Amino acid sequence: MLNLKWLFSGLILLSSACFSQSKSNLKLWYNSPSGTRWENALPIGNGKLGAMIYGNVDTETVQINEGTLWSGSPNRNDNKLSFDSLDEIRALIFSGKQKAAEILANKAIVSKTSHGQMFEPVGSLRLIFGKSENYNSYYRELDIEKAVQTTTYTIGGVNYKRETIASFPDRVIVMNLTASKPGSISFTAFYATPQPKTTTKVSSNELIISGTTIDHEGVEGKIRFKGIARFKLNGGKIAANDTSITIKDATEVTIYISVATNFNNYHDISGDENARALTDLNKAYPKSFRQISPAHIAAYQKYFNRVTLDLGTTDAARLPTNERLRHFNSTDDPSLVTLYFQYGRYLLISSSQPGGQVSTLQGIWNHELYPPWDSKYTININTEMNYWPAEKTNLSEMTSPLINMVKELAATGDATAKNMYGVRGWMAHHNTDIWRINGAVDGAFWGLWPNGGGWLSQHLWEHYLYSGDKKYLSSVYPVLKGAAMFYADYLVEHPEYHWLVLCPDESPENAPAAHDGSSLDAGVTMSNQIVFDVFSNAIDAAKVLNLDKAFSDTLNQKRSRLAPMHVGKFGQLQEWLDDIDDPNDHHRHISHLYGLFPSNQISPYRTPQLYSAAKNTLIQRGDVSTGWSMGWKVNWWAKMLDGNHAYKLIQNQLTPVGTNEGGGGTYDNLFDAHPPFQIDGNFGCTSGITEMLMQSEDGVINLLPALPDIWKNGSISGLRARGGFEIVNMQWKGGKLIKLAVKSNLGGNLRLRVPNEIKMSNNASLLEAKGNNINPFYQTEKIATPVISPEAPVDLPKLKSTWLYDIMTKPGEVYRLVLKA
Ligand code: FUC
């Protein structure tokens, strides 16, 4: 497996300059420029602005995004005909005529207006240095410990350096160009953009781009934007013509890029993009790069430094990132996993900041006028996956744009629930965008899924489970209640089985052959699981806040009438109410495993039969899939307590794009490949790596639940667990937990499940856990007894033995434990 011979001969070929420049393991670095491929460029971002830096020697390209630059304008896309056809569609589905129901739903339910607007690029700032074939010592990196991109090279004995940041405190992108010899920097700069409705202007030291976004699907583009790049020189001369700026013989150049739009929120675009762009720029411009940069790094590290991970380092780590990626599957390179894990955190901090927008399908990085799937929000998995790492990898603040979006969707989705389905509460289908559309899009096959709101609302409850913040909980309670109210009204009794089910409904984007290729159905497993969670969260939140007893009783009753999970004849967890799964179906969506992860309805300890069925389903579906689906599978195998299988999925994901059978993989800049680039796979995998090391549900904090054999030794610090606990530090050796420090922020019982015996480091007594965990954040809802097909093979999980302990904690205290020898 480990091809050391190859590796070392490769290492000898590399210049020593590269080694000395890449001391930190938390860098993506390369000894060649990006060329023309966007996915080779390196991403920076501050949650408001995003940029991809190419680092080419002849021409530097800074491809720029601004989070609120979207096509279209305030709009709704509900189909008002929906309610009149609802009974007929339901009757068709209940009588087995799914295809006919789908045809009718395409007319009556699917939107006749916008199918969602697009996240749009501003354009690129280009710096033309002129032909320079004779460069050497080329090096470029993205330092994710500092959030700084750097490119260096040498021409004619002069060392050139470009450093670029998207400053968090200063809200601008800043590029600093220096050279080892005075007067060596000359280039011509201009804006290039795919946006058709733009004008560019040049003033003495400024390039200005202004424009309006495009119309899309009948919605007029009304986002106005303004981008200003202002140049500051040390030495040399600057000259302007009508489209470009030319700089000659400077010793240092700093470029300050500010971009703003008129977007205030989904229904108000009355902002002043000119004043905004100027305000940010004028504040930043007087400061030098040496002043701006440390403040930026400090603001970034406030978040990033909260978590450290060490899985060990081998010589493979001395190779450039693209080489490491190429050889990951045949070498032992644990620190590439560390880099990928931390890169997920870097990407989340850079693309999702309080006050900004939700990280899209591509985070905050898109260069295309018509991006894949509009680079918007697919909320039947992808947007949720983006935020899986947030709470547990100690980036709780990054959920703020998501929480805000869910509140706004609750406001817009109230009319959707009423107009389209005649019910109370709020809902969203499977897509949304910056205008917070809630209608069904793309065709009923994909779009007639009423659970976008229900799933997203889980994140609001999760934020409470991690923080214990009751004031916050009361501020989002109406949203949780509204999500539950929608389902309480929308559920109908199944005419044959008599359970309460959603209808019309579907299991995202998959269709059983038995239904004539139609996805439409009633009471699909994932929906039952989501409704179960939405009801449980509303009941639990009401209890914490001492509110709405009568409504909680109603939800309780309805919850007890939901369809239970089913184990089918192939031993699988059924995707649909009927036993119609195909064991050879390898569809990338395995939505019914939502109950295993991110939800907590399937557990090896509480529901062993369902757990085995979920495992059979995972095996039947296979490993091969798209990027995000691989990311989900890492989490699932971690929940299956099978670290080696989870690691296999990480290997599949860390494979160069285009070389995997069936899709998935990774680009040279470590962006995840669906393909094309989709950022959810990055975030999903970061979450999965965390779940391999720590899980905090199922009544316990489970430490090292799915450690693969290859990560024998390691340590992690700073993970957060539900109930306000923080894993201050955890160390393992030879697969055994040897050292642990847990901080309790809220107090309460800390129940630990660990792979070996441990003791308090101060030799205080340590209780073996008994009975139910009394910690209110670790209560598990009782799952209905599953229906098991008589043909299903009986296979119950064989679980490794673990040790369970209880520690009654006090708020603010740290509890230290060590291996019991
Ligand atoms: C869903 C998935 C696709 C893709 C798209 C953005 O439709 O089925 O694979 O990820 O979202």
PDB file of N, CA and C in Angstrom, residues 124-180:
ATOM      1  N   SER A 124     -13.878  39.862 -12.594  1.00  0.00           N
ATOM      2  CA  SER A 124     -12.502  39.627 -12.159  1.00  0.00           C
ATOM      3  C   SER A 124     -11.679  40.892 -12.320  1.00  0.00           C
ATOM      4  N   LEU A 125     -10.800  41.081 -11.364  1.00  0.00           N
ATOM      5  CA  LEU A 125      -9.782  42.108 -11.533  1.00  0.00           C
ATOM      6  C   LEU A 125      -8.570  41.400 -12.138  1.00  0.00           C
ATOM      7  N   ARG A 126      -8.125  41.911 -13.279  1.00  0.00           N
ATOM      8  CA  ARG A 126      -6.980  41.266 -13.950  1.00  0.00           C
ATOM      9  C   ARG A 126      -5.779  42.191 -13.870  1.00  0.00           C
ATOM     10  N   LEU A 127      -4.627  41.644 -13.577  1.00  0.00           N
ATOM     11  CA  LEU A 127      -3.376  42.401 -13.559  1.00  0.00           C
ATOM     12  C   LEU A 127      -2.457  41.771 -14.604  1.00  0.00           C
ATOM     13  N   ILE A 128      -2.182  42.516 -15.647  1.00  0.00           N
ATOM     14  CA  ILE A 128      -1.359  41.964 -16.745  1.00  0.00           C
ATOM     15  C   ILE A 128       0.094  42.404 -16.530  1.00  0.00           C
ATOM     16  N   PHE A 129       0.934  41.431 -16.238  1.00  0.00           N
ATOM     17  CA  PHE A 129       2.346  41.743 -15.988  1.00  0.00           C
ATOM     18  C   PHE A 129       3.181  41.603 -17.268  1.00  0.00           C
ATOM     19  N   GLY A 130       2.591  40.962 -18.255  1.00  0.00           N
ATOM     20  CA  GLY A 130       3.330  40.735 -19.499  1.00  0.00           C
ATOM     21  C   GLY A 130       4.014  39.386 -19.467  1.00  0.00           C
ATOM     22  N   LYS A 131       4.412  38.955 -20.635  1.00  0.00           N
ATOM     23  CA  LYS A 131       4.989  37.606 -20.791  1.00  0.00           C
ATOM     24  C   LYS A 131       6.231  37.451 -19.919  1.00  0.00           C
ATOM     25  N   SER A 132       6.271  36.392 -19.153  1.00  0.00           N
ATOM     26  CA  SER A 132       7.455  36.171 -18.322  1.00  0.00           C
ATOM     27  C   SER A 132       7.705  34.670 -18.200  1.00  0.00           C
ATOM     28  N   GLU A 133       8.253  34.120 -19.294  1.00  0.00           N
ATOM     29  CA  GLU A 133       8.493  32.671 -19.296  1.00  0.00           C
ATOM     30  C   GLU A 133       9.654  32.265 -18.387  1.00  0.00           C
ATOM     31  N   ASN A 134      10.503  33.234 -18.108  1.00  0.00           N
ATOM     32  CA  ASN A 134      11.736  32.853 -17.404  1.00  0.00           C
ATOM     33  C   ASN A 134      11.643  32.997 -15.891  1.00  0.00           C
ATOM     34  N   TYR A 135      10.499  32.668 -15.349  1.00  0.00           N
ATOM     35  CA  TYR A 135      10.406  32.733 -13.884  1.00  0.00           C
ATOM     36  C   TYR A 135      10.895  31.417 -13.274  1.00  0.00           C
ATOM     37  N   ASN A 136      11.323  31.482 -12.055  1.00  0.00           N
ATOM     38  CA  ASN A 136      11.635  30.247 -11.339  1.00  0.00           C
ATOM     39  C   ASN A 136      11.259  30.385  -9.858  1.00  0.00           C
ATOM     40  N   SER A 137      11.544  29.327  -9.100  1.00  0.00           N
ATOM     41  CA  SER A 137      11.179  29.248  -7.663  1.00  0.00           C
ATOM     42  C   SER A 137       9.704  29.596  -7.446  1.00  0.00           C
ATOM     43  N   TYR A 138       8.858  29.170  -8.358  1.00  0.00           N
ATOM     44  CA  TYR A 138       7.427  29.497  -8.224  1.00  0.00           C
ATOM     45  C   TYR A 138       6.816  28.764  -7.030  1.00  0.00           C
ATOM     46  N   TYR A 139       5.987  29.451  -6.290  1.00  0.00           N
ATOM     47  CA  TYR A 139       5.333  28.859  -5.124  1.00  0.00           C
ATOM     48  C   TYR A 139       4.044  29.632  -4.833  1.00  0.00           C
ATOM     49  N   ARG A 140       2.975  28.891  -4.567  1.00  0.00           N
ATOM     50  CA  ARG A 140       1.767  29.600  -4.096  1.00  0.00           C
ATOM     51  C   ARG A 140       1.112  28.777  -3.003  1.00  0.00           C
ATOM     52  N   GLU A 141       0.486  29.458  -2.093  1.00  0.00           N
ATOM     53  CA  GLU A 141      -0.117  28.754  -0.958  1.00  0.00           C
ATOM     54  C   GLU A 141      -1.376  29.475  -0.475  1.00  0.00           C
ATOM     55  N   LEU A 142      -2.184  28.685   0.201  1.00  0.00           N
ATOM     56  CA  LEU A 142      -3.274  29.249   0.983  1.00  0.00           C
ATOM     57  C   LEU A 142      -3.014  28.787   2.408  1.00  0.00           C
ATOM     58  N   ASP A 143      -2.705  29.723   3.269  1.00  0.00           N
ATOM     59  CA  ASP A 143      -2.427  29.386   4.659  1.00  0.00           C
ATOM     60  C   ASP A 143      -3.755  29.450   5.407  1.00  0.00           C
ATOM     61  N   ILE A 144      -4.295  28.280   5.743  1.00  0.00           N
ATOM     62  CA  ILE A 144      -5.633  28.301   6.367  1.00  0.00           C
ATOM     63  C   ILE A 144      -5.552  28.536   7.878  1.00  0.00           C
ATOM     64  N   GLU A 145      -4.337  28.636   8.395  1.00  0.00           N
ATOM     65  CA  GLU A 145      -4.194  29.047   9.790  1.00  0.00           C
ATOM     66  C   GLU A 145      -4.315  30.564   9.908  1.00  0.00           C
ATOM     67  N   LYS A 146      -4.035  31.257   8.778  1.00  0.00           N
ATOM     68  CA  LYS A 146      -4.052  32.720   8.812  1.00  0.00           C
ATOM     69  C   LYS A 146      -5.073  33.332   7.865  1.00  0.00           C
ATOM     70  N   ALA A 147      -5.613  32.526   6.964  1.00  0.00           N
ATOM     71  CA  ALA A 147      -6.515  33.031   5.916  1.00  0.00           C
ATOM     72  C   ALA A 147      -5.797  34.063   5.041  1.00  0.00           C
ATOM     73  N   VAL A 148      -4.610  33.678   4.579  1.00  0.00           N
ATOM     74  CA  VAL A 148      -3.820  34.531   3.689  1.00  0.00           C
ATOM     75  C   VAL A 148      -3.375  33.691   2.492  1.00  0.00           C
ATOM     76  N   GLN A 149      -3.565  34.241   1.313  1.00  0.00           N
ATOM     77  CA  GLN A 149      -3.071  33.577   0.090  1.00  0.00           C
ATOM     78  C   GLN A 149      -1.795  34.300  -0.346  1.00  0.00           C
ATOM     79  N   THR A 150      -0.783  33.521  -0.688  1.00  0.00           N
ATOM     80  CA  THR A 150       0.498  34.112  -1.084  1.00  0.00           C
ATOM     81  C   THR A 150       1.028  33.448  -2.346  1.00  0.00           C
ATOM     82  N   THR A 151       1.579  34.256  -3.251  1.00  0.00           N
ATOM     83  CA  THR A 151       2.251  33.733  -4.444  1.00  0.00           C
ATOM     84  C   THR A 151       3.641  34.360  -4.496  1.00  0.00           C
ATOM     85  N   THR A 152       4.651  33.541  -4.735  1.00  0.00           N
ATOM     86  CA  THR A 152       6.006  34.090  -4.887  1.00  0.00           C
ATOM     87  C   THR A 152       6.684  33.452  -6.096  1.00  0.00           C
ATOM     88  N   TYR A 153       7.558  34.196  -6.732  1.00  0.00           N
ATOM     89  CA  TYR A 153       8.360  33.679  -7.853  1.00  0.00           C
ATOM     90  C   TYR A 153       9.521  34.634  -8.064  1.00  0.00           C
ATOM     91  N   THR A 154      10.460  34.198  -8.862  1.00  0.00           N
ATOM     92  CA  THR A 154      11.650  35.002  -9.114  1.00  0.00           C
ATOM     93  C   THR A 154      11.811  35.185 -10.619  1.00  0.00           C
ATOM     94  N   ILE A 155      12.087  36.425 -11.009  1.00  0.00           N
ATOM     95  CA  ILE A 155      12.413  36.699 -12.425  1.00  0.00           C
ATOM     96  C   ILE A 155      13.655  37.579 -12.436  1.00  0.00           C
ATOM     97  N   GLY A 156      14.647  37.126 -13.188  1.00  0.00           N
ATOM     98  CA  GLY A 156      15.885  37.915 -13.330  1.00  0.00           C
ATOM     99  C   GLY A 156      16.490  38.299 -11.989  1.00  0.00           C
ATOM    100  N   GLY A 157      16.445  37.392 -11.057  1.00  0.00           N
ATOM    101  CA  GLY A 157      17.060  37.638  -9.747  1.00  0.00           C
ATOM    102  C   GLY A 157      16.204  38.459  -8.799  1.00  0.00           C
ATOM    103  N   VAL A 158      15.048  38.939  -9.261  1.00  0.00           N
ATOM    104  CA  VAL A 158      14.163  39.709  -8.375  1.00  0.00           C
ATOM    105  C   VAL A 158      13.074  38.773  -7.824  1.00  0.00           C
ATOM    106  N   ASN A 159      12.879  38.802  -6.512  1.00  0.00           N
ATOM    107  CA  ASN A 159      11.829  37.972  -5.896  1.00  0.00           C
ATOM    108  C   ASN A 159      10.532  38.780  -5.804  1.00  0.00           C
ATOM    109  N   TYR A 160       9.491  38.218  -6.361  1.00  0.00           N
ATOM    110  CA  TYR A 160       8.186  38.893  -6.355  1.00  0.00           C
ATOM    111  C   TYR A 160       7.257  38.176  -5.379  1.00  0.00           C
ATOM    112  N   LYS A 161       6.421  38.967  -4.745  1.00  0.00           N
ATOM    113  CA  LYS A 161       5.485  38.389  -3.770  1.00  0.00           C
ATOM    114  C   LYS A 161       4.129  39.077  -3.870  1.00  0.00           C
ATOM    115  N   ARG A 162       3.076  38.288  -3.888  1.00  0.00           N
ATOM    116  CA  ARG A 162       1.714  38.839  -3.828  1.00  0.00           C
ATOM    117  C   ARG A 162       1.011  38.177  -2.641  1.00  0.00           C
ATOM    118  N   GLU A 163       0.464  38.962  -1.771  1.00  0.00           N
ATOM    119  CA  GLU A 163      -0.300  38.416  -0.634  1.00  0.00           C
ATOM    120  C   GLU A 163      -1.716  38.972  -0.712  1.00  0.00           C
ATOM    121  N   THR A 164      -2.708  38.104  -0.526  1.00  0.00           N
ATOM    122  CA  THR A 164      -4.095  38.573  -0.650  1.00  0.00           C
ATOM    123  C   THR A 164      -4.926  38.073   0.521  1.00  0.00           C
ATOM    124  N   ILE A 165      -5.737  38.969   1.045  1.00  0.00           N
ATOM    125  CA  ILE A 165      -6.658  38.596   2.132  1.00  0.00           C
ATOM    126  C   ILE A 165      -8.046  39.180   1.827  1.00  0.00           C
ATOM    127  N   ALA A 166      -9.053  38.538   2.396  1.00  0.00           N
ATOM    128  CA  ALA A 166     -10.398  39.133   2.418  1.00  0.00           C
ATOM    129  C   ALA A 166     -10.621  39.486   3.876  1.00  0.00           C
ATOM    130  N   SER A 167     -10.353  40.728   4.215  1.00  0.00           N
ATOM    131  CA  SER A 167     -10.280  41.100   5.632  1.00  0.00           C
ATOM    132  C   SER A 167     -11.652  41.006   6.316  1.00  0.00           C
ATOM    133  N   PHE A 168     -11.662  40.339   7.452  1.00  0.00           N
ATOM    134  CA  PHE A 168     -12.911  40.256   8.224  1.00  0.00           C
ATOM    135  C   PHE A 168     -13.260  41.614   8.832  1.00  0.00           C
ATOM    136  N   PRO A 169     -12.337  42.247   9.583  1.00  0.00           N
ATOM    137  CA  PRO A 169     -12.760  43.525  10.190  1.00  0.00           C
ATOM    138  C   PRO A 169     -12.899  44.651   9.181  1.00  0.00           C
ATOM    139  N   ASP A 170     -12.097  44.656   8.099  1.00  0.00           N
ATOM    140  CA  ASP A 170     -12.125  45.794   7.187  1.00  0.00           C
ATOM    141  C   ASP A 170     -13.057  45.623   5.985  1.00  0.00           C
ATOM    142  N   ARG A 171     -13.644  44.448   5.830  1.00  0.00           N
ATOM    143  CA  ARG A 171     -14.691  44.221   4.818  1.00  0.00           C
ATOM    144  C   ARG A 171     -14.236  44.485   3.387  1.00  0.00           C
ATOM    145  N   VAL A 172     -12.935  44.413   3.126  1.00  0.00           N
ATOM    146  CA  VAL A 172     -12.421  44.605   1.759  1.00  0.00           C
ATOM    147  C   VAL A 172     -11.442  43.482   1.445  1.00  0.00           C
ATOM    148  N   ILE A 173     -11.203  43.290   0.151  1.00  0.00           N
ATOM    149  CA  ILE A 173     -10.132  42.383  -0.276  1.00  0.00           C
ATOM    150  C   ILE A 173      -8.902  43.250  -0.471  1.00  0.00           C
ATOM    151  N   VAL A 174      -7.772  42.785   0.030  1.00  0.00           N
ATOM    152  CA  VAL A 174      -6.547  43.570  -0.125  1.00  0.00           C
ATOM    153  C   VAL A 174      -5.459  42.676  -0.699  1.00  0.00           C
ATOM    154  N   MET A 175      -4.850  43.153  -1.793  1.00  0.00           N
ATOM    155  CA  MET A 175      -3.696  42.447  -2.349  1.00  0.00           C
ATOM    156  C   MET A 175      -2.477  43.347  -2.224  1.00  0.00           C
ATOM    157  N   ASN A 176      -1.427  42.763  -1.700  1.00  0.00           N
ATOM    158  CA  ASN A 176      -0.184  43.517  -1.529  1.00  0.00           C
ATOM    159  C   ASN A 176       0.887  42.898  -2.420  1.00  0.00           C
ATOM    160  N   LEU A 177       1.470  43.736  -3.298  1.00  0.00           N
ATOM    161  CA  LEU A 177       2.507  43.234  -4.217  1.00  0.00           C
ATOM    162  C   LEU A 177       3.836  43.876  -3.841  1.00  0.00           C
ATOM    163  N   THR A 178       4.843  43.042  -3.631  1.00  0.00           N
ATOM    164  CA  THR A 178       6.164  43.565  -3.286  1.00  0.00           C
ATOM    165  C   THR A 178       7.219  42.885  -4.159  1.00  0.00           C
ATOM    166  N   ALA A 179       8.391  43.503  -4.190  1.00  0.00           N
ATOM    167  CA  ALA A 179       9.508  42.921  -4.941  1.00  0.00           C
ATOM    168  C   ALA A 179      10.791  43.193  -4.172  1.00  0.00           C
ATOM    169  N   SER A 180      11.783  42.319  -4.354  1.00  0.00           N
ATOM    170  CA  SER A 180      13.022  42.461  -3.565  1.00  0.00           C
ATOM    171  C   SER A 180      13.884  43.618  -4.060  1.00  0.00           C
TER     172      SER A 180
END
